[in-house]
JSON list of C-alpha atoms in Angstrom, two decimals:
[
{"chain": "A", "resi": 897, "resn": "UNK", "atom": "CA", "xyz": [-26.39, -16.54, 19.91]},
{"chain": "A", "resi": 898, "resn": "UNK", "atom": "CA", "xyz": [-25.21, -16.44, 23.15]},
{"chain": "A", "resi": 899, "resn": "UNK", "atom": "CA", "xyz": [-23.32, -13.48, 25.11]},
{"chain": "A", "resi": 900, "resn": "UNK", "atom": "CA", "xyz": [-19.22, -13.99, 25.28]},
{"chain": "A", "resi": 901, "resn": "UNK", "atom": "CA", "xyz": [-18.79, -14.35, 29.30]},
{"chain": "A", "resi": 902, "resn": "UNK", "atom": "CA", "xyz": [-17.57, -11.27, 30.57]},
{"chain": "A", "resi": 903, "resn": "UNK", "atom": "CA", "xyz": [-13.84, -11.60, 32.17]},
{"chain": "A", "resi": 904, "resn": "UNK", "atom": "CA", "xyz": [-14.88, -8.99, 34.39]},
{"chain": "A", "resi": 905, "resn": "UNK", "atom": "CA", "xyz": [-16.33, -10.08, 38.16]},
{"chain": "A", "resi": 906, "resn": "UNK", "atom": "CA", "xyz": [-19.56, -8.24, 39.04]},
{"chain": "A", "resi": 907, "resn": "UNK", "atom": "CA", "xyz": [-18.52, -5.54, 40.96]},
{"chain": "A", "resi": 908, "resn": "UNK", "atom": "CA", "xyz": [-19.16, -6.95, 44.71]},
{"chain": "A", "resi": 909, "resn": "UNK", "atom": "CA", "xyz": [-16.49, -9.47, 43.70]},
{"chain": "A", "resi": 910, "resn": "UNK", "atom": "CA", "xyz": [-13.74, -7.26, 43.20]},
{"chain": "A", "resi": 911, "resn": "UNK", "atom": "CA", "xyz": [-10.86, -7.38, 46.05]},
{"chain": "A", "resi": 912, "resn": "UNK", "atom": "CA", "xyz": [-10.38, -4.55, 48.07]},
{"chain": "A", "resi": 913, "resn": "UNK", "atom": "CA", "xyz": [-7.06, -4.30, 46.70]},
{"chain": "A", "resi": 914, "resn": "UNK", "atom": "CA", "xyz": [-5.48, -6.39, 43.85]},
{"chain": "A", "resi": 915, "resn": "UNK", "atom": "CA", "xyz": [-3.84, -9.47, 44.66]},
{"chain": "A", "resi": 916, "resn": "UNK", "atom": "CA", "xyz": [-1.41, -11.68, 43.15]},
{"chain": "A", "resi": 917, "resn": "UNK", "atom": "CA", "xyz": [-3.96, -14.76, 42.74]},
{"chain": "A", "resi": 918, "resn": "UNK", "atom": "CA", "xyz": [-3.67, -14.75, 38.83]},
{"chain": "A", "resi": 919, "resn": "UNK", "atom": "CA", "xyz": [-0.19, -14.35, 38.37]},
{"chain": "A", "resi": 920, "resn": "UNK", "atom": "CA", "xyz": [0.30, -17.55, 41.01]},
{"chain": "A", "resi": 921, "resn": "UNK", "atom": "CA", "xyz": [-2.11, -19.57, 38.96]},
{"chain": "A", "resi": 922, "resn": "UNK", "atom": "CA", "xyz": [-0.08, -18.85, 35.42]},
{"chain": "A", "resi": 923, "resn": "UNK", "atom": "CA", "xyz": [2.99, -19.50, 37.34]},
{"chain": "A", "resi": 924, "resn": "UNK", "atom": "CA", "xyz": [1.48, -22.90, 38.63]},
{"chain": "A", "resi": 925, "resn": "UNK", "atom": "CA", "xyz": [0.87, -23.43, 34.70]},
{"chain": "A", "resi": 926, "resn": "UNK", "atom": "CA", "xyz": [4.65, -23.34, 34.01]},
{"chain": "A", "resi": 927, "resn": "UNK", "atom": "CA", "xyz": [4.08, -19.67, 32.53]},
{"chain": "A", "resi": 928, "resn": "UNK", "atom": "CA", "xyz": [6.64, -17.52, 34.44]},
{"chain": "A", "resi": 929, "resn": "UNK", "atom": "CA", "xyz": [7.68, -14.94, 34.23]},
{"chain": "A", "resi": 930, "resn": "UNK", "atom": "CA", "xyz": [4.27, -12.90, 34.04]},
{"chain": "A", "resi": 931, "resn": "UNK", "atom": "CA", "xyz": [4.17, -9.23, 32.99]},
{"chain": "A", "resi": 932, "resn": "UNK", "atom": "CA", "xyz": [1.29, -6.91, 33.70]},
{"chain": "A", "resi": 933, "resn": "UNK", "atom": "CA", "xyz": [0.84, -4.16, 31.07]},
{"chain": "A", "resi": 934, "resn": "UNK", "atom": "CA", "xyz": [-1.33, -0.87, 31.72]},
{"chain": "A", "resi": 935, "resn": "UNK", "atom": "CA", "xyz": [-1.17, 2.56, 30.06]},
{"chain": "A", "resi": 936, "resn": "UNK", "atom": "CA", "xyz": [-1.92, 5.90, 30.86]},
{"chain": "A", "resi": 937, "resn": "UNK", "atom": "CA", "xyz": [-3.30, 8.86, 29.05]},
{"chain": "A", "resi": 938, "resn": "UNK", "atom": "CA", "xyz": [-5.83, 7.80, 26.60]},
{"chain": "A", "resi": 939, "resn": "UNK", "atom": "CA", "xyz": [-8.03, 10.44, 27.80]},
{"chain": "A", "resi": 940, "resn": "UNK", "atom": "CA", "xyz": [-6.13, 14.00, 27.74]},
{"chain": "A", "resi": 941, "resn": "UNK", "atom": "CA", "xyz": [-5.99, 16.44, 24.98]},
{"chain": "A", "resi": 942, "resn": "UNK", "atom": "CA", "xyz": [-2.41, 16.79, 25.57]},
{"chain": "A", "resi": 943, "resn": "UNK", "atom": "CA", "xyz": [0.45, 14.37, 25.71]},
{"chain": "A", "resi": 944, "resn": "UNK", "atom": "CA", "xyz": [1.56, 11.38, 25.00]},
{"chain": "A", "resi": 945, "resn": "UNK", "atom": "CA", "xyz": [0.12, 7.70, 25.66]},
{"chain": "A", "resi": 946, "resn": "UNK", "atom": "CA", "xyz": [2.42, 6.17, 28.31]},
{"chain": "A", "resi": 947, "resn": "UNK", "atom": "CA", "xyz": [2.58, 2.65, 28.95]},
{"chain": "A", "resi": 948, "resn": "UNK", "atom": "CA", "xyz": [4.54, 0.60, 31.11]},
{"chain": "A", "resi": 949, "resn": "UNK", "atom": "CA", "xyz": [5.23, -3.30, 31.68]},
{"chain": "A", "resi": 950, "resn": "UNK", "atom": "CA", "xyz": [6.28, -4.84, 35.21]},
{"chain": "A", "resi": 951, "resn": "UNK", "atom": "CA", "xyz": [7.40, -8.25, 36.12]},
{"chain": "A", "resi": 952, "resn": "UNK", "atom": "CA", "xyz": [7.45, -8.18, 39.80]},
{"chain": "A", "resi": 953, "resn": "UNK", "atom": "CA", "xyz": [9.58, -10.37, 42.11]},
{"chain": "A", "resi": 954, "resn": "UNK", "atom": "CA", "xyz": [6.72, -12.88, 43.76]},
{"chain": "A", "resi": 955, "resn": "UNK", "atom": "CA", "xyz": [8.83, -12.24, 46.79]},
{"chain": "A", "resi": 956, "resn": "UNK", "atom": "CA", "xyz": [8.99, -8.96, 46.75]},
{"chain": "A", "resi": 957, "resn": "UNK", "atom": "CA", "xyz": [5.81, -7.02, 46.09]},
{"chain": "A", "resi": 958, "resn": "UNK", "atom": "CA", "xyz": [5.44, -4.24, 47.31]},
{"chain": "A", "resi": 959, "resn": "UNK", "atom": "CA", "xyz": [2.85, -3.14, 49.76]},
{"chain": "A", "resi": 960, "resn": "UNK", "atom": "CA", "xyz": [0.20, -1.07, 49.17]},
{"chain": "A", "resi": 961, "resn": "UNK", "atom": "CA", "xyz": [-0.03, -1.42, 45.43]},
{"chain": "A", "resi": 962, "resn": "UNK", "atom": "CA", "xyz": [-3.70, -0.53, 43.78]},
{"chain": "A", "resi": 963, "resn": "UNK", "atom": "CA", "xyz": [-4.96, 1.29, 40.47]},
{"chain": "A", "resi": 964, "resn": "UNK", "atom": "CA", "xyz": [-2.67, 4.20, 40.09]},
{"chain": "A", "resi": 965, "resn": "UNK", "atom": "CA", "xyz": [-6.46, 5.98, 40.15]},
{"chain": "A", "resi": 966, "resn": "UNK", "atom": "CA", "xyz": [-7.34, 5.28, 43.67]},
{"chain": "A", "resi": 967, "resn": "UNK", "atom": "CA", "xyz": [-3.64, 6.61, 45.22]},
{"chain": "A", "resi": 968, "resn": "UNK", "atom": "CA", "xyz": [-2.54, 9.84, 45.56]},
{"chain": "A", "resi": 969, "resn": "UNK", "atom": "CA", "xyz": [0.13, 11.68, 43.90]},
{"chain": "A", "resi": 970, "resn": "UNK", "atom": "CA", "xyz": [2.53, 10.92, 47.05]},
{"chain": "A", "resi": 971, "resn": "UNK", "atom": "CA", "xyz": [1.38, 7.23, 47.40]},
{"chain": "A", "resi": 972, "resn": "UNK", "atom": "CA", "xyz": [2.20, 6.95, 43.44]},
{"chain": "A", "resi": 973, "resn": "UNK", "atom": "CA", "xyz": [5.44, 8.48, 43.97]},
{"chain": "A", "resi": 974, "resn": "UNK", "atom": "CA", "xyz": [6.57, 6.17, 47.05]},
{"chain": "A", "resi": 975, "resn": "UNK", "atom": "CA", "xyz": [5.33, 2.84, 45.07]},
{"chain": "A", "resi": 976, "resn": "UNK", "atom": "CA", "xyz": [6.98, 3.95, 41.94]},
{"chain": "A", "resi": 977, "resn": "UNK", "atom": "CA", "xyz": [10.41, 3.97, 43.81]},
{"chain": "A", "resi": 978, "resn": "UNK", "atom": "CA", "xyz": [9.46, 0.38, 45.56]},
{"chain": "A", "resi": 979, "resn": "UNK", "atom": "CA", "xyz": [8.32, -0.85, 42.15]},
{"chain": "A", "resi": 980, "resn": "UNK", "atom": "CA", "xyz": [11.74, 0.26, 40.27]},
{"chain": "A", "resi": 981, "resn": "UNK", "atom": "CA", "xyz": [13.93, -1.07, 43.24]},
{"chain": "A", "resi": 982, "resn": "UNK", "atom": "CA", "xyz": [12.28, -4.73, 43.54]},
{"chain": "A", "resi": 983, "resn": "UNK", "atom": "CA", "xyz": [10.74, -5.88, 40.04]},
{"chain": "A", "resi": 984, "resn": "UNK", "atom": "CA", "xyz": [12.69, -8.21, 38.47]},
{"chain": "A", "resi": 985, "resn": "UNK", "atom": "CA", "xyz": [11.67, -6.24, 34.92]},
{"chain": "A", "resi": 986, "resn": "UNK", "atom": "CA", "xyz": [10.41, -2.88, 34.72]},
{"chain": "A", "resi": 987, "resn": "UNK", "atom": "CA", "xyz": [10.15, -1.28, 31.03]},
{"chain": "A", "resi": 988, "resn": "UNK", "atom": "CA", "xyz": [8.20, 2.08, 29.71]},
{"chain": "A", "resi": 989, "resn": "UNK", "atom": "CA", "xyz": [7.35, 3.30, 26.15]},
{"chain": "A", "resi": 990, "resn": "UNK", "atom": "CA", "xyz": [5.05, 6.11, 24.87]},
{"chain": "A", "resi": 991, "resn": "UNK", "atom": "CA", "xyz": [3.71, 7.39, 21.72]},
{"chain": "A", "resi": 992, "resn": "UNK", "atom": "CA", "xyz": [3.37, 11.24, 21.07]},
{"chain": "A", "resi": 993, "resn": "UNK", "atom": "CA", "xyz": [0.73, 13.12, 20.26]},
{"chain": "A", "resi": 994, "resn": "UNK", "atom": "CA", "xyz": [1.68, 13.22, 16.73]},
{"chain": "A", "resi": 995, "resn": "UNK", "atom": "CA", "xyz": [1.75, 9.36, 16.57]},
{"chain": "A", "resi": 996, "resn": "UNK", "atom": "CA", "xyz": [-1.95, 9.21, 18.26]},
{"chain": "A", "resi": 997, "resn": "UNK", "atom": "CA", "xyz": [-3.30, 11.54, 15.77]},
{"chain": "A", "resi": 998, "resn": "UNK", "atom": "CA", "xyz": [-1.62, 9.50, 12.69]},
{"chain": "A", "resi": 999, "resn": "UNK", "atom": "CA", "xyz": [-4.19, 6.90, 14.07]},
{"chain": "A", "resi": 1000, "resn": "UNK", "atom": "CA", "xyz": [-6.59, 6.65, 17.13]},
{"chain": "A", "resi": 1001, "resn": "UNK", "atom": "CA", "xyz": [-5.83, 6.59, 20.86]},
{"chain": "A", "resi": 1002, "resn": "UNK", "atom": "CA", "xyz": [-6.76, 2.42, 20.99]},
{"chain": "A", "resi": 1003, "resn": "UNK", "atom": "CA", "xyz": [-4.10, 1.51, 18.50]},
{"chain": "A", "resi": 1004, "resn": "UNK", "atom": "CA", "xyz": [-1.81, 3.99, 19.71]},
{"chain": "A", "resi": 1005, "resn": "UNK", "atom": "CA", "xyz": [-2.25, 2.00, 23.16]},
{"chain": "A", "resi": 1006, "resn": "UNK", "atom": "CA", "xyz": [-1.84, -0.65, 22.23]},
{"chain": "A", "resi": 1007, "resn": "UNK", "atom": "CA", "xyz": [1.28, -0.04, 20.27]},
{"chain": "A", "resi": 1008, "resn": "UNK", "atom": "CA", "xyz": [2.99, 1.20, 23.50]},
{"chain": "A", "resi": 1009, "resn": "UNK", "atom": "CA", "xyz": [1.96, -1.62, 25.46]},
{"chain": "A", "resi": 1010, "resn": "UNK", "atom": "CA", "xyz": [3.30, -3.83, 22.74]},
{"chain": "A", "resi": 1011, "resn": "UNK", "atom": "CA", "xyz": [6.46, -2.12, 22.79]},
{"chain": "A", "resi": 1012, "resn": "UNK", "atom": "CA", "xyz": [6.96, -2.04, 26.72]},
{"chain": "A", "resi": 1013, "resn": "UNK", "atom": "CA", "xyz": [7.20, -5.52, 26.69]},
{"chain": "A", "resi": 1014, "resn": "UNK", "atom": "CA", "xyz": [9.17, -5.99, 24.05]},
{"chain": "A", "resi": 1015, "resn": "UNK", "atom": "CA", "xyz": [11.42, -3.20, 25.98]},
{"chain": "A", "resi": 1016, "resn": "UNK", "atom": "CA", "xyz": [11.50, -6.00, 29.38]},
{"chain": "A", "resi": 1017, "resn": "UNK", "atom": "CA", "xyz": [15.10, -7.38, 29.59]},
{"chain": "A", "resi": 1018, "resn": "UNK", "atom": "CA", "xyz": [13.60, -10.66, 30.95]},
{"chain": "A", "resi": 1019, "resn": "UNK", "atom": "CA", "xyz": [11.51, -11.50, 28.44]},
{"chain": "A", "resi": 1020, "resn": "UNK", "atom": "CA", "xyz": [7.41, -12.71, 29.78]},
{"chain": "A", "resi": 1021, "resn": "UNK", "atom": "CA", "xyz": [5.89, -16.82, 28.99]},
{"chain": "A", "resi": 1022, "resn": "UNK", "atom": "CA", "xyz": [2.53, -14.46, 29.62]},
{"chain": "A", "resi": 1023, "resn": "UNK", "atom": "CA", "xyz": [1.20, -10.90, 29.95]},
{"chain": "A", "resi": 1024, "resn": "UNK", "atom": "CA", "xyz": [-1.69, -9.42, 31.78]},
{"chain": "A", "resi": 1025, "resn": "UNK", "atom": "CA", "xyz": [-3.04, -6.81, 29.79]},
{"chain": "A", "resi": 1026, "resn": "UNK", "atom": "CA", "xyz": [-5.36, -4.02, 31.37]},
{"chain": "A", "resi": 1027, "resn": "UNK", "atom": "CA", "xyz": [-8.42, -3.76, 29.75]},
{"chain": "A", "resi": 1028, "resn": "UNK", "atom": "CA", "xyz": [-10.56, -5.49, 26.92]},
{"chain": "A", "resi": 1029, "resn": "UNK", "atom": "CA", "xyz": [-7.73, -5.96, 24.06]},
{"chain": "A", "resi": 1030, "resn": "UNK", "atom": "CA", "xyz": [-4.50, -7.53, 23.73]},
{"chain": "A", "resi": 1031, "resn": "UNK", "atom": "CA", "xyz": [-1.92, -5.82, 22.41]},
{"chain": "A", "resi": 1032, "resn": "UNK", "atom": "CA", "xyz": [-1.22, -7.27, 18.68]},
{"chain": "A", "resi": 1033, "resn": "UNK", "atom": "CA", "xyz": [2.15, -8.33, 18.20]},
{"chain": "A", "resi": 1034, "resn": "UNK", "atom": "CA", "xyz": [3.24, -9.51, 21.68]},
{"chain": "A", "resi": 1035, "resn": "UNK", "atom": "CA", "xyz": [6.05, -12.45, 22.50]},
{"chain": "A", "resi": 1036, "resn": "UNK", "atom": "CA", "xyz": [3.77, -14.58, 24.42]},
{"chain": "A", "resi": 1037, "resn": "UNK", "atom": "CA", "xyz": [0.00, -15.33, 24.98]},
{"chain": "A", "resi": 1038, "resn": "UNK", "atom": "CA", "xyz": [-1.57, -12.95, 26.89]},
{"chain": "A", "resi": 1039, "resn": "UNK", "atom": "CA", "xyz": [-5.15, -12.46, 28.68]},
{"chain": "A", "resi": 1040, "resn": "UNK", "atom": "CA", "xyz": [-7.15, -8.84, 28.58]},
{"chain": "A", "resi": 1041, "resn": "UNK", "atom": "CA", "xyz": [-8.28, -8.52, 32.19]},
{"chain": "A", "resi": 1042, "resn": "UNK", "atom": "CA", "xyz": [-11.63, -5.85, 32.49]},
{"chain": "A", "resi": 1043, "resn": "UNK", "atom": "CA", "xyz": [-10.14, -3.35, 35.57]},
{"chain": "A", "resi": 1044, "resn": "UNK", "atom": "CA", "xyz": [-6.80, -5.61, 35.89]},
{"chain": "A", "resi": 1045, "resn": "UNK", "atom": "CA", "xyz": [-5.34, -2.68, 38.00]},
{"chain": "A", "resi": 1046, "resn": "UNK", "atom": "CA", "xyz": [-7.89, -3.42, 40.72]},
{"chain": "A", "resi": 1047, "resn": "UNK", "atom": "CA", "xyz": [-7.35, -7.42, 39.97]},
{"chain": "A", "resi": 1048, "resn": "UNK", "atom": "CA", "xyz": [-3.62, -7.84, 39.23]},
{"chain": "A", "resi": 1049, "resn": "UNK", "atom": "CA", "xyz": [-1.01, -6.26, 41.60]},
{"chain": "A", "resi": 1050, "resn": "UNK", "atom": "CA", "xyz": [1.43, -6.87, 38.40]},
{"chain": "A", "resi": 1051, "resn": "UNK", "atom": "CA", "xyz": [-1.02, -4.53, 36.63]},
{"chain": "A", "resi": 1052, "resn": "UNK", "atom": "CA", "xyz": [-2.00, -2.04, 39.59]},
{"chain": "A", "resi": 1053, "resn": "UNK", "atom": "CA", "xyz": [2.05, -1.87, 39.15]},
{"chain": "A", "resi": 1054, "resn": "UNK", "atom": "CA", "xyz": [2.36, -1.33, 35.87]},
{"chain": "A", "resi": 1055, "resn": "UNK", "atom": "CA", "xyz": [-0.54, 1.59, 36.07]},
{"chain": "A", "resi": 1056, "resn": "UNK", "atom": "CA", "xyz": [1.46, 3.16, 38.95]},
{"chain": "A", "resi": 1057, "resn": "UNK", "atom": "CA", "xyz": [4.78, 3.28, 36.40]},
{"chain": "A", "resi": 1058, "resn": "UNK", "atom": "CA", "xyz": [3.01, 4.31, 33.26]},
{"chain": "A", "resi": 1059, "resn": "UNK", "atom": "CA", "xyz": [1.11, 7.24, 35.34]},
{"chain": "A", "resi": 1060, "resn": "UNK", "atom": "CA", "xyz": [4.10, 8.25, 37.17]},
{"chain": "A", "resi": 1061, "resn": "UNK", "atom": "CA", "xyz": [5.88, 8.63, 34.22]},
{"chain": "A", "resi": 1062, "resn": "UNK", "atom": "CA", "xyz": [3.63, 10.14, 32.13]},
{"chain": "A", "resi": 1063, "resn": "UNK", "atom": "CA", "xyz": [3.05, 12.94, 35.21]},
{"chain": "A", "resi": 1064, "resn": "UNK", "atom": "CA", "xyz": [6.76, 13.71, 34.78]},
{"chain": "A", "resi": 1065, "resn": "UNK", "atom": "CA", "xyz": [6.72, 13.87, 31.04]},
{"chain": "A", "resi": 1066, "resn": "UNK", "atom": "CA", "xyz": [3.61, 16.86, 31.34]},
{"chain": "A", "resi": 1067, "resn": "UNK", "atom": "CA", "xyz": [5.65, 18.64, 34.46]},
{"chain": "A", "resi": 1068, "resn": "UNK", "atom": "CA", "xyz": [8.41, 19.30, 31.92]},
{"chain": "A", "resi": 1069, "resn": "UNK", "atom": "CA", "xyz": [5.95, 20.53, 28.95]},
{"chain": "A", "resi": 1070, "resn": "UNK", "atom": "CA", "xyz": [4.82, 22.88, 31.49]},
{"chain": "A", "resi": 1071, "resn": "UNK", "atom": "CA", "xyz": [8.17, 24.24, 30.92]},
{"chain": "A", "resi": 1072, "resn": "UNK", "atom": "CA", "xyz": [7.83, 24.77, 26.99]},
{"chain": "A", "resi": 1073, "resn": "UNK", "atom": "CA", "xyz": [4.61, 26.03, 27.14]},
{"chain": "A", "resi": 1074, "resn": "UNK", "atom": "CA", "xyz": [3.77, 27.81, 30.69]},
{"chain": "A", "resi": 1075, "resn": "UNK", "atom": "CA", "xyz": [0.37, 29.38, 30.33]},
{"chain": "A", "resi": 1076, "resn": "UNK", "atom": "CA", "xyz": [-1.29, 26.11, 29.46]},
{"chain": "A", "resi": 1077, "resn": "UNK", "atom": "CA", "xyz": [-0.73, 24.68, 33.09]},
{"chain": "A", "resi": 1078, "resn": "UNK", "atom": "CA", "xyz": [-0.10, 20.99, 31.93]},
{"chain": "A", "resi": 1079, "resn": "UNK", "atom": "CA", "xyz": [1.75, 20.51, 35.60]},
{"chain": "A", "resi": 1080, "resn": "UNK", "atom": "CA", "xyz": [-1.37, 21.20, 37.15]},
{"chain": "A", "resi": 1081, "resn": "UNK", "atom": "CA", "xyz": [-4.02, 18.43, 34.63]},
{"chain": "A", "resi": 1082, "resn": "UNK", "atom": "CA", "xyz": [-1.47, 16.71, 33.18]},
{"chain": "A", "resi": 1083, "resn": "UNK", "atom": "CA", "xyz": [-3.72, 17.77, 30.01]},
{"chain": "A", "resi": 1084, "resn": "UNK", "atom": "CA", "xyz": [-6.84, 16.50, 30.88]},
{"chain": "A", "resi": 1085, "resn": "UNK", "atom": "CA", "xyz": [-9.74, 18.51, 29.61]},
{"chain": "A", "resi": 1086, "resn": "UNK", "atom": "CA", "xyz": [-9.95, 20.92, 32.77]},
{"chain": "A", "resi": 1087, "resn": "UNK", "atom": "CA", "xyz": [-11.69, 24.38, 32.57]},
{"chain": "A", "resi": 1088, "resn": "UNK", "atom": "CA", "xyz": [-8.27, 25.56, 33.29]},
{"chain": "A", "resi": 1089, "resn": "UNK", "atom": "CA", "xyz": [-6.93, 23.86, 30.22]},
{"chain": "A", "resi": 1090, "resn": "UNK", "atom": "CA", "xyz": [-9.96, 24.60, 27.20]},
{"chain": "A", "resi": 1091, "resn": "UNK", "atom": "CA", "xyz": [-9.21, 28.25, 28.75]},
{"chain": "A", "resi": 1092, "resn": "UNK", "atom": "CA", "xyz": [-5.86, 28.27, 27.78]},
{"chain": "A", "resi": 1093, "resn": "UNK", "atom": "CA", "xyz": [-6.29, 26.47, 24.20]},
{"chain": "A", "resi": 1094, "resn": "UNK", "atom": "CA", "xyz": [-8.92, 29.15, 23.64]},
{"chain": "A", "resi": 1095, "resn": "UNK", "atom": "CA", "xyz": [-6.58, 32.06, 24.95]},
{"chain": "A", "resi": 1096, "resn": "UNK", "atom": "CA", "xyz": [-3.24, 30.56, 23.73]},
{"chain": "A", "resi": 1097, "resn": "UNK", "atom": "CA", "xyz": [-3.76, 27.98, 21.20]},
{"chain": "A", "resi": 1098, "resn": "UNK", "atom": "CA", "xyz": [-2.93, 24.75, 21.05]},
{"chain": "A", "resi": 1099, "resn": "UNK", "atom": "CA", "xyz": [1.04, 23.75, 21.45]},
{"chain": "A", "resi": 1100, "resn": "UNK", "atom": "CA", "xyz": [2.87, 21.80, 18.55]},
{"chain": "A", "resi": 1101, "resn": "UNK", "atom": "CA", "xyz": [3.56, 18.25, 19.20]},
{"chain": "A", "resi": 1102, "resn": "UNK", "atom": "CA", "xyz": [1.86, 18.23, 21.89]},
{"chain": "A", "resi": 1103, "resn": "UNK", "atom": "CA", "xyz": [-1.79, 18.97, 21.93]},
{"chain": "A", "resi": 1104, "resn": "UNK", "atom": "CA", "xyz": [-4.01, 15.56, 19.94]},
{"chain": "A", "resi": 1105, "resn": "UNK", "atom": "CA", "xyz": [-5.59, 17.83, 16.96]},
{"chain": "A", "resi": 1106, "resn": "UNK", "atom": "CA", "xyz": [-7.85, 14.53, 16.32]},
{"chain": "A", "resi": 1107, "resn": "UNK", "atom": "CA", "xyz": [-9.33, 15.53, 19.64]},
{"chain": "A", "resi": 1108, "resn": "UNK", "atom": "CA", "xyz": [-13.19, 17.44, 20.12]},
{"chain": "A", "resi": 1109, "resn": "UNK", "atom": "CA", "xyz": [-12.71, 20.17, 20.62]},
{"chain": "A", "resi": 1110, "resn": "UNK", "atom": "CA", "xyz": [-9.22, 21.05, 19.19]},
{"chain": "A", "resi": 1111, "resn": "UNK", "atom": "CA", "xyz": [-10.10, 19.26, 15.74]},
{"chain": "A", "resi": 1112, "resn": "UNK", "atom": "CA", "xyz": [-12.63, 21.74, 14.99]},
{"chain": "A", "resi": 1113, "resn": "UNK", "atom": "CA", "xyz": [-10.00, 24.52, 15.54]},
{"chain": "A", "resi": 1114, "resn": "UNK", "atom": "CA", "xyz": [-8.45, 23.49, 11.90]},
{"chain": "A", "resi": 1115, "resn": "UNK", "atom": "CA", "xyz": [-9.09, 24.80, 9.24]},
{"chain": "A", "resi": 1116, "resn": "UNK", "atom": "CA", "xyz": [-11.55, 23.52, 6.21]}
]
């Protein structure tokens, strides 16, 4: 049987930056508005799963934008507030901890994505979804773009809002629970942060106790 055709470019054909190339053809397709939907936090052992939806203004995106990965904390902070001020939609949601270990961190993903857009007050003909899956349950069609935030400045937007947010979310749980440093890896799997677990234990509600190594912390 043959191979599905990747969506993904080989990796000499990705831009430099994203661009705004598939959201212009969609739109040329009568499907506009277009949302682009990315998440953050799938990997952490702490925290919730943020997601975020953007439609952006196709004359007024904002410069600079790229996978919330490849900026740094100030860059993500700067594009956050241009993002906010100039999208014609911008909507978050997130599922706890709790809520990821009722299921698994895909579904739990994809449940906030799902939810951001149906969050948009301008409702999408079409979303861009970061990724290999679509969200289930969405208003309109949508396409599952393989590193969308370095394809799609709609998605590199939405990654810059979900991480953004999410980063603000763990710079408050530092305050509940101080020795566990979340302000510093945002609960990431640092030495810093297994150190702590070990030392402290884990935090209610907010460390993922379906996680290696905190689910062989409970008991038999």
């Amino acid at each position: 049987m043959a191979r599905a055709r990747s969506d993904s470019p080989p990796l000499f054909d990705l831009p430099v930056r994203p661009d705004f190339h598939m959201e212009a053809g969609l739109m040329r397709e009568g499907h506009m508005p277009v949302a682009g939907l990315d998440e953050a936090g799938r990997g952490p052992l702490a925290g919730p799963v943020v997601a975020a939806a953007v439609i952006l203004d196709k004359d007024r995106v904002p410069e600079g934008l790229d996978d919330s990965k490849r900026l740094t904390a100030e860059a993500r902070e700067v594009l956050f507030r241009a993002i906010v001020e100039t999208a014609v939609s911008v909507s978050v949601a997130s599922l706890s901890a709790s809520s990821i270990d009722g299921s698994d961190i895909l579904r739990a993903s994809l449940e906030a994505m799902r939810r951001a857009v149906a969050g948009l007050c301008t409702e999408p003909r079409f979303a861009l979804a970061d990724g290999r899956d679509i969200p289930p349950g969405l208003p309109c069609p949508a396409r599952a773009v393989v590193k969308g935030d370095q394809r799609s400045q709609s998605i590199a937007a939405a990654s810059i809002v979900a991480k953004v947010t999410r980063d603000r979310m763990m710079a408050r749980a530092a305050f509940v629970a101080p020795h566990h440093g979340f302000e510093a890896h945002m609960g990431y799997a640092t030495k810093r942060h297994r150190l702590a677990i070990s030392e402290h234990g884990p935090v209610l509600r907010l460390h993922r106790m379906s996680f290696a190594p905190l689910r062989e912390s409970l008991p038999d």
